[in-house]
Coordinates of C-alpha atoms and ligand atoms in Angstrom, one line a residue:
M226 CA -3.9 -28.3 -11.4
S227 CA -2.1 -26.8 -14.1
F228 CA 2.5 -26.6 -14.3
I229 CA 2.2 -22.9 -13.0
E230 CA -1.0 -23.2 -10.0
D231 CA 0.9 -25.8 -8.8
I232 CA 4.3 -23.9 -8.6
Y233 CA 1.9 -20.8 -7.6
K234 CA -0.1 -22.4 -5.1
A235 CA 3.6 -23.8 -3.1
G236 CA 4.9 -20.2 -3.1
V237 CA 7.5 -21.3 -5.1
V238 CA 10.2 -18.5 -5.6
G239 CA 13.6 -18.9 -7.1
A240 CA 16.1 -20.7 -3.9
G241 CA 19.5 -19.5 -4.8
G242 CA 18.8 -15.4 -5.0
A243 CA 16.7 -12.4 -4.6
G244 CA 13.3 -14.6 -5.0
F245 CA 11.8 -14.2 -8.4
P246 CA 8.5 -16.0 -8.1
T247 CA 8.7 -18.5 -10.3
H248 CA 5.5 -18.9 -11.0
I249 CA 5.8 -16.1 -13.4
K250 CA 8.9 -16.8 -14.9
Y251 CA 8.2 -20.1 -15.9
R252 CA 5.2 -18.6 -17.7
A253 CA 7.0 -17.6 -20.4
N254 CA 8.6 -20.2 -23.4
A255 CA 11.9 -20.4 -24.0
T256 CA 13.9 -22.4 -26.6
H257 CA 16.8 -23.4 -23.6
L258 CA 16.5 -24.3 -20.1
M259 CA 19.5 -23.8 -17.7
I260 CA 20.2 -25.5 -14.1
N261 CA 22.6 -23.0 -11.9
A262 CA 23.9 -26.5 -9.8
A263 CA 27.7 -24.5 -9.6
E264 CA 27.0 -23.1 -6.1
C265 CA 30.2 -21.2 -6.1
E266 CA 30.2 -18.9 -3.3
P267 CA 32.6 -20.8 -0.9
L268 CA 31.5 -22.9 2.3
L269 CA 28.2 -22.6 1.1
F270 CA 26.8 -26.2 1.2
T271 CA 23.5 -26.5 1.1
D272 CA 23.3 -26.7 -3.4
Q273 CA 25.2 -30.2 -3.2
Y274 CA 23.7 -31.7 0.0
N275 CA 19.7 -31.4 -2.3
M276 CA 21.8 -32.6 -5.3
E277 CA 23.1 -35.7 -3.4
N278 CA 20.0 -36.2 -1.6
Y279 CA 17.0 -35.6 -4.4
A280 CA 18.8 -35.8 -7.5
D281 CA 15.8 -38.4 -8.5
D282 CA 13.4 -34.9 -7.8
I283 CA 15.9 -32.7 -9.2
I284 CA 15.6 -34.3 -12.2
S285 CA 11.6 -35.2 -13.1
A286 CA 11.1 -31.4 -12.2
I287 CA 13.2 -30.3 -15.2
S288 CA 12.7 -32.6 -17.3
L289 CA 8.9 -31.7 -16.7
A290 CA 9.3 -27.8 -16.4
K291 CA 11.7 -28.3 -19.8
S292 CA 8.2 -29.5 -21.6
K293 CA 6.0 -27.1 -19.8
I294 CA 8.2 -24.1 -21.6
K295 CA 8.2 -26.6 -25.1
A296 CA 12.3 -25.8 -24.6
D297 CA 14.2 -28.2 -26.6
K298 CA 17.2 -28.6 -24.7
A299 CA 17.8 -28.5 -20.9
T300 CA 21.6 -28.3 -19.5
I301 CA 22.7 -28.5 -15.7
G302 CA 25.6 -26.9 -14.8
I303 CA 27.9 -27.6 -12.6
K304 CA 31.6 -27.2 -11.3
S305 CA 33.2 -30.4 -11.8
K306 CA 35.0 -30.8 -8.6
Y307 CA 30.7 -31.8 -7.2
I308 CA 31.8 -35.5 -8.1
K309 CA 29.1 -36.8 -5.9
S310 CA 26.6 -34.3 -6.9
I311 CA 27.3 -35.1 -10.7
S312 CA 27.2 -38.4 -10.3
A313 CA 24.4 -38.8 -8.8
L314 CA 22.4 -36.6 -11.5
Q315 CA 23.8 -38.9 -14.0
N316 CA 22.0 -41.7 -12.0
A317 CA 19.0 -39.8 -11.9
I318 CA 18.8 -39.4 -15.5
K319 CA 19.8 -42.4 -16.5
K320 CA 17.6 -43.9 -14.0
Q321 CA 14.2 -41.9 -16.0
N322 CA 16.3 -41.9 -19.5
A323 CA 15.9 -38.3 -19.1
D324 CA 16.9 -35.5 -21.5
V325 CA 18.8 -33.3 -19.4
D326 CA 22.4 -32.5 -20.7
I327 CA 25.7 -31.5 -17.8
C328 CA 27.6 -28.8 -18.3
S329 CA 30.9 -29.3 -16.3
F330 CA 33.5 -26.1 -15.9
D331 CA 36.0 -25.1 -13.2
S332 CA 36.0 -24.2 -10.1
Y333 CA 35.8 -19.8 -9.5
Y334 CA 34.0 -17.3 -8.9
P335 CA 31.1 -16.3 -9.9
A336 CA 30.8 -19.7 -11.7
G337 CA 27.1 -19.0 -10.4
D338 CA 26.2 -15.7 -11.8
E339 CA 23.7 -16.2 -14.1
Q340 CA 25.7 -14.9 -17.0
S341 CA 28.4 -16.8 -16.3
I342 CA 25.7 -19.6 -16.5
I343 CA 24.8 -19.2 -19.5
N344 CA 28.4 -18.0 -20.9
E345 CA 29.5 -21.3 -19.9
I346 CA 26.8 -23.4 -21.8
T347 CA 26.7 -21.3 -24.7
G348 CA 29.5 -19.3 -25.0
E349 CA 28.0 -16.4 -25.7
A350 CA 27.5 -13.7 -23.6
L351 CA 23.9 -11.9 -22.8
P352 CA 23.6 -8.9 -23.9
A353 CA 24.1 -5.5 -20.8
G354 CA 21.2 -4.8 -19.2
K355 CA 18.7 -8.1 -21.0
I356 CA 17.4 -10.3 -19.2
P357 CA 18.0 -14.0 -20.2
L358 CA 14.6 -14.5 -21.7
D359 CA 15.6 -11.7 -24.4
M360 CA 18.4 -14.9 -25.4
K361 CA 14.7 -17.6 -25.5
I362 CA 16.5 -19.2 -21.9
I363 CA 15.9 -19.6 -19.0
V364 CA 17.6 -19.9 -16.3
S365 CA 16.4 -21.8 -12.0
N366 CA 18.8 -22.4 -8.9
V367 CA 19.1 -26.3 -9.2
S368 CA 17.3 -26.5 -5.2
T369 CA 14.3 -24.4 -7.3
M370 CA 13.6 -27.4 -8.6
K371 CA 13.3 -29.9 -5.6
N372 CA 11.0 -27.2 -4.8
I373 CA 9.0 -26.6 -7.9
Y374 CA 8.7 -31.1 -7.4
D375 CA 7.5 -30.9 -3.9
A376 CA 5.1 -28.2 -5.9
T377 CA 4.3 -30.8 -8.5
R378 CA 2.9 -33.3 -5.4
N379 CA 1.0 -30.6 -3.5
I380 CA 4.2 -29.4 -1.0
P381 CA 4.4 -26.1 -0.2
V382 CA 7.5 -24.2 0.7
T383 CA 7.5 -24.4 4.6
E384 CA 11.5 -25.7 5.1
K385 CA 14.9 -23.8 3.6
C386 CA 18.2 -26.4 4.1
I387 CA 20.8 -24.2 5.5
T388 CA 24.7 -24.0 5.8
V389 CA 25.5 -23.1 9.0
T390 CA 30.1 -23.0 9.4
G391 CA 32.9 -21.0 10.3
E392 CA 33.4 -20.4 14.0
V393 CA 30.3 -22.5 15.4
V394 CA 30.5 -26.2 17.2
S395 CA 30.0 -28.5 14.5
P396 CA 29.2 -27.0 11.0
S397 CA 25.4 -28.1 9.6
I398 CA 23.5 -28.7 7.1
I399 CA 20.4 -27.7 8.2
T400 CA 16.9 -28.1 7.6
V401 CA 14.7 -25.5 9.6
P402 CA 10.9 -24.5 9.1
I403 CA 10.6 -20.9 7.3
G404 CA 10.7 -18.4 10.7
T405 CA 13.3 -20.6 12.4
S406 CA 15.5 -17.8 14.5
I407 CA 19.0 -17.1 13.5
K408 CA 19.6 -18.0 17.0
E409 CA 18.1 -20.9 17.1
C410 CA 19.8 -22.3 13.9
I411 CA 23.4 -20.9 15.8
N412 CA 22.0 -22.8 19.2
L413 CA 21.2 -25.9 16.4
S414 CA 24.9 -26.3 15.9
G415 CA 26.0 -26.2 18.4
G416 CA 26.1 -22.5 18.4
S417 CA 29.1 -20.3 18.5
S418 CA 33.0 -21.2 19.4
I419 CA 33.6 -17.4 19.7
E420 CA 31.8 -14.5 22.1
D421 CA 32.5 -11.8 19.4
Y422 CA 31.1 -12.0 16.3
D423 CA 28.8 -11.0 13.3
V424 CA 27.4 -13.7 11.2
I425 CA 27.1 -13.4 7.4
I426 CA 23.1 -14.3 5.7
G427 CA 24.0 -16.0 2.6
G428 CA 28.1 -16.7 1.3
P429 CA 31.2 -14.9 2.0
M430 CA 31.3 -12.4 -0.9
M431 CA 27.4 -11.6 -2.4
G432 CA 26.1 -12.3 1.7
K433 CA 24.5 -10.0 3.7
L434 CA 26.0 -8.8 7.3
L435 CA 24.0 -9.9 10.5
L436 CA 25.0 -8.1 14.0
K437 CA 25.2 -10.6 17.0
E438 CA 22.5 -8.5 19.0
N439 CA 20.6 -8.9 15.5
I440 CA 20.5 -12.7 15.4
G441 CA 17.8 -13.1 18.0
T442 CA 15.4 -11.1 15.7
T443 CA 16.4 -12.0 11.8
F444 CA 14.5 -15.2 10.5
V445 CA 15.3 -18.6 8.0
T446 CA 12.8 -17.1 4.6
K447 CA 13.0 -18.6 1.3
T448 CA 15.8 -18.1 0.1
T449 CA 18.8 -18.4 3.5
G450 CA 21.1 -20.9 2.0
G451 CA 24.0 -19.5 3.9
I452 CA 24.7 -18.6 8.5
I453 CA 28.4 -18.1 9.1
I454 CA 29.8 -17.0 11.6
L455 CA 32.9 -15.6 12.2
P456 CA 35.0 -13.1 14.3
K457 CA 33.9 -9.6 14.6
D458 CA 37.8 -7.7 12.9
H459 CA 37.3 -10.2 10.3
K460 CA 37.2 -8.2 7.1
L461 CA 33.9 -9.4 5.6
I462 CA 32.7 -8.4 8.8
T463 CA 34.8 -4.9 8.9
R464 CA 34.6 -4.1 5.4
R465 CA 31.2 -4.9 5.4
K466 CA 30.4 -2.4 8.3
Q467 CA 32.3 0.7 6.5
S468 CA 29.9 3.9 6.1
I469 CA 29.3 5.6 2.9
E470 CA 30.7 8.3 3.3
H471 CA 34.4 6.5 4.5
I472 CA 34.0 4.9 0.9
K473 CA 33.6 8.4 -0.6
N474 CA 36.1 9.5 1.2
Q475 CA 38.8 6.5 0.5
A476 CA 37.2 6.7 -3.4
S477 CA 38.5 10.4 -3.8
S478 CA 41.5 10.3 -1.7
A479 CA 42.8 6.8 -2.5
C480 CA 41.8 5.3 -5.6
I481 CA 45.5 5.2 -7.9
Q482 CA 42.7 4.3 -10.7
C483 CA 45.1 1.7 -11.4
T484 CA 42.4 -0.4 -13.4
F485 CA 42.5 -3.6 -12.0
C486 CA 39.0 -3.2 -10.4
T487 CA 38.0 -3.4 -14.0
E488 CA 40.5 -5.6 -15.7
L489 CA 39.0 -8.9 -13.5
C490 CA 35.0 -7.5 -13.5
P491 CA 33.6 -10.9 -14.6
R492 CA 30.6 -8.2 -16.5
Y493 CA 33.0 -6.7 -18.3
L494 CA 35.5 -9.4 -19.9
K495 CA 31.7 -10.4 -20.6
G496 CA 31.5 -7.4 -23.2
H497 CA 29.5 -4.8 -20.8
P498 CA 30.0 -1.6 -20.3
L499 CA 31.0 -1.9 -16.8
K500 CA 34.1 -0.5 -15.7
P501 CA 34.4 0.2 -12.2
H502 CA 37.4 2.8 -11.9
K503 CA 35.4 5.0 -14.0
I504 CA 32.2 5.0 -11.4
M505 CA 35.0 5.1 -8.5
K506 CA 36.5 8.5 -9.5
A507 CA 32.7 9.7 -10.6
F508 CA 31.7 9.1 -7.3
G509 CA 34.8 9.9 -5.1
F510 CA 34.3 13.8 -7.2
G511 CA 31.1 14.1 -9.3
D512 CA 27.5 13.7 -8.5
I513 CA 24.6 11.4 -9.0
T514 CA 24.0 13.3 -12.4
N515 CA 27.3 11.7 -13.6
E516 CA 27.0 10.1 -16.6
N517 CA 30.2 7.6 -15.9
L518 CA 27.4 6.2 -12.5
K519 CA 24.9 4.6 -14.6
Q520 CA 27.1 1.8 -15.9
A521 CA 26.1 0.7 -11.9
N522 CA 23.3 -0.7 -13.2
L523 CA 25.0 -3.7 -14.1
C524 CA 26.9 -4.4 -11.1
C525 CA 26.2 -7.7 -10.4
E526 CA 28.2 -7.5 -7.1
C527 CA 29.3 -10.5 -7.2
G528 CA 32.6 -8.7 -4.9
I529 CA 35.3 -9.4 -6.7
C530 CA 36.7 -5.8 -7.3
E531 CA 36.4 -5.4 -3.3
L532 CA 37.4 -8.2 -2.0
Y533 CA 40.0 -9.8 -4.7
S534 CA 40.7 -7.1 -7.0
C535 CA 41.8 -3.5 -5.6
P536 CA 45.5 -3.3 -4.3
M537 CA 44.4 -0.5 -2.2
G538 CA 41.5 -2.2 0.3
L539 CA 38.3 0.3 -1.3
S540 CA 34.7 -0.6 -1.9
P541 CA 33.7 -0.7 -5.1
R542 CA 31.3 -2.7 -5.1
M543 CA 30.2 -0.7 -2.1
V544 CA 29.9 1.9 -4.7
N545 CA 28.1 0.8 -7.5
A546 CA 25.2 -0.8 -4.7
H547 CA 24.6 3.0 -3.3
V548 CA 24.8 4.6 -6.2
K549 CA 22.6 1.6 -7.5
T550 CA 19.9 3.2 -5.2
E551 CA 20.7 7.3 -5.6
L552 CA 19.6 6.4 -9.5
R553 CA 16.7 4.7 -8.6
K554 CA 15.4 7.9 -6.1
N555 CA 16.5 10.4 -8.5
N556 CA 14.5 8.7 -11.4
I557 CA 17.5 8.6 -13.5
P558 CA 16.6 5.6 -16.5
R559 CA 18.5 3.2 -17.3
E560 CA 19.9 3.7 -20.5
N561 CA 20.2 1.4 -24.0
Y562 CA 23.8 0.4 -22.5
I563 CA 26.2 -1.3 -26.2
T564 CA 27.4 -4.2 -25.4
D565 CA 31.0 -5.3 -26.5
E566 CA 32.5 -8.7 -27.3
I567 CA 33.6 -10.9 -24.9
H568 CA 36.7 -10.2 -23.6
D569 CA 39.9 -12.5 -24.7
M570 CA 40.9 -12.5 -22.1
L571 CA 37.6 -14.1 -20.1
I572 CA 38.4 -17.2 -19.6
Y573 CA 41.9 -16.7 -18.2
R574 CA 40.6 -14.0 -15.9
K575 CA 38.0 -16.3 -14.2
I576 CA 39.3 -16.2 -10.0
P577 CA 40.2 -19.8 -8.9
T578 CA 38.2 -20.7 -6.1
S579 CA 41.2 -22.3 -4.1
R580 CA 43.0 -18.5 -5.0
L581 CA 39.8 -16.3 -4.1
I582 CA 39.1 -18.4 0.0
S583 CA 43.2 -17.1 0.8
K584 CA 42.6 -14.3 -0.7
I585 CA 39.7 -13.6 1.7
D586 CA 41.3 -15.5 4.7
I587 CA 38.3 -18.6 4.8
E588 CA 40.6 -21.3 4.0
K589 CA 40.3 -22.5 8.3
Y590 CA 36.8 -22.6 7.0
Y591 CA 37.1 -24.5 3.9
K592 CA 39.1 -27.3 5.2
I593 CA 35.5 -28.1 7.1
H594 CA 33.1 -31.3 4.7
D595 CA 32.4 -32.7 7.4
F596 CA 29.1 -31.6 8.1
N597 CA 26.6 -32.6 10.7
I598 CA 22.7 -32.7 8.8
L599 CA 20.1 -32.1 11.2
K600 CA 16.3 -31.6 10.8
S601 CA 14.6 -30.0 13.8
D602 CA 11.8 -28.6 14.1
T603 CA 10.5 -25.7 16.7
D604 CA 8.3 -24.3 19.0
T605 CA 7.6 -20.5 17.3
V606 CA 8.5 -18.9 14.2
T607 CA 8.3 -15.5 12.4
I608 CA 7.4 -15.7 8.6
M609 CA 8.1 -12.6 7.0
L610 CA 6.2 -11.9 4.8
S611 CA 8.5 -9.9 2.2
Q612 CA 10.5 -13.2 1.3
H613 CA 10.5 -12.2 -2.4
I614 CA 10.8 -9.9 -5.2
G615 CA 7.3 -7.9 -6.0
K616 CA 4.3 -7.8 -4.4
V617 CA 3.8 -8.7 -0.3
P618 CA 1.2 -10.8 -0.2
T619 CA -2.3 -9.8 2.3
P620 CA -2.4 -12.2 5.9
V621 CA -5.5 -14.6 5.3
V622 CA -5.1 -15.5 9.4
N623 CA -5.8 -13.4 12.4
V624 CA -4.8 -13.5 16.4
G625 CA -5.1 -17.0 18.0
D626 CA -6.0 -18.9 14.6
T627 CA -5.4 -22.6 14.9
V628 CA -3.2 -22.9 11.4
K629 CA -1.1 -26.5 10.3
K630 CA 1.5 -26.6 8.3
G631 CA 1.3 -25.9 4.9
D632 CA -2.3 -23.5 6.2
V633 CA -1.8 -20.4 3.6
I634 CA -1.6 -17.8 5.8
A635 CA -0.9 -14.5 3.6
D636 CA -2.3 -15.0 -0.4
L637 CA -1.8 -13.0 -3.3
S638 CA -3.7 -13.5 -6.5
I639 CA -2.2 -16.2 -9.3
D640 CA -1.2 -12.8 -12.0
D641 CA 0.5 -11.1 -9.3
M642 CA 4.3 -10.5 -8.8
G643 CA 4.8 -12.3 -5.5
A644 CA 4.4 -15.7 -3.8
I645 CA 1.6 -17.2 -1.1
I646 CA 3.2 -17.9 2.3
H647 CA 2.0 -21.0 4.2
A648 CA 2.4 -21.8 8.1
S649 CA 5.3 -23.7 8.6
I650 CA 4.6 -25.2 12.1
D651 CA 1.3 -26.7 13.3
G652 CA -0.1 -23.7 16.0
K653 CA -1.4 -20.9 16.4
V654 CA -1.1 -16.9 15.4
T655 CA 0.3 -15.1 18.3
E656 CA 0.9 -12.0 16.0
I657 CA 0.6 -10.5 12.8
T658 CA 2.4 -6.9 12.3
N659 CA 2.9 -5.1 8.9
K660 CA 5.9 -7.5 8.5
D661 CA 5.3 -10.7 9.5
I662 CA 3.0 -13.6 10.9
T663 CA 4.1 -15.0 14.8
I664 CA 3.2 -18.7 14.9
K665 CA 3.7 -20.6 18.4
K666 CA 2.8 -24.2 18.9
V667 CA 0.5 -25.2 21.6
I668 CA 2.2 -27.5 24.1
Ligands
SF4_1183 S1 41.6 -1.0 -8.3 FE1 41.2 0.2 -6.7 S2 42.4 1.7 -6.9 FE2 42.1 0.6 -8.9 S3 40.8 1.9 -9.6 FE3 39.7 0.3 -8.5 S4 39.2 0.9 -6.2 FE4 41.0 2.7 -7.7
SF4_1184 S1 30.4 -6.3 -7.9 FE1 32.4 -5.7 -9.2 S2 33.9 -7.1 -10.5 FE2 31.5 -8.0 -9.4 S3 29.8 -7.0 -11.7 FE3 29.9 -5.5 -9.9 S4 31.9 -3.8 -10.7 FE4 32.1 -5.8 -11.6

């Protein structure tokens, strides 16, 4: 089988973001393969765990991918403070005599944004509205490379490594079958240490809110990287619960147009025509056709503007997310954005992680370094059909079928923008809906 077929058959998607199908990404040729190992969301240690434990696999996959896409260079972008990870990667590079560079940089947020990785490695900025391939670059998350390595050995993606932290009895790095409930993941880590909590799935800055009452009916996917348990009154929880009407009222009544949100925006600082203070004004007072609202398409939703910059506690990021959806719904096309020079202040306005964690009130959890390392099985999994960007695969099993871990349960063609789904445990298919497939172990 070819490299692309291996990845397609293993159902690999980007492990660090929205789940872009990897076999589609690697069909292109590029001159530079960049590996995003920055893991810039505070509290997450999943990528570091993979680098420390699977460095040989990761470097093998990088060398192979580099040759397949005919790249001249492969560079891993990583924070210099990840000393153990860097050491493991360097040892693997030496052992394999691999032609892979390491580019290390300060601990700031959002160092792991694709655009920051490109800027750190090349000194250049990706033009607004463009994708890395427009610069002949492919960027992949470091944990995706581990999955690519497994794919070349015919091991499909059926497990996920996740950091479980925050208000939990034993903060843990767990490896569980895809489809395990979030509740089970929390229980594996000793359960929550408090009664009144909600959960963030992902990192504290960009992760999604999951209410406590839904933890039993929400399941691990190929892109789940973190489960963070926080008190219901923690600001990272309450900010995510605001209604868009409330946010709009705030934008029109409390935004003082101080421009701090713009001055610290990492996309604006890279020369992109994104000025969140202008979007706030247009959103508060205008309608969806206001020209300034089109800038929202350039927002990566890193959250710096609303969780770090704004002195009034407003939510430009949530406004941008809402505006993007409205622009799509109203068929308002993206512009040909004009990119400016990189801002002179970019290097001085990177937000140090240490300052960010204090601002968002997670210092208490950031100090946790003593993680339980657990690998666990489960009796029941509910595997989502849509765990990635693009086409949803079609179930190829029926209720009552017996399946083995690694069997294909939902399929699509290699030319489809999507990913195959596999059974993550041995068992019997007990339910199929238009959203998911449930498998129970036969006792
Ligand atoms: S930082 Fe806050 S108050 Fe200032 S312009 Fe931006 S949204 Fe308005
Ligand atoms: S979330 Fe805010 S700071 Fe981040 S890219 Fe969007 S506008 Fe800029």
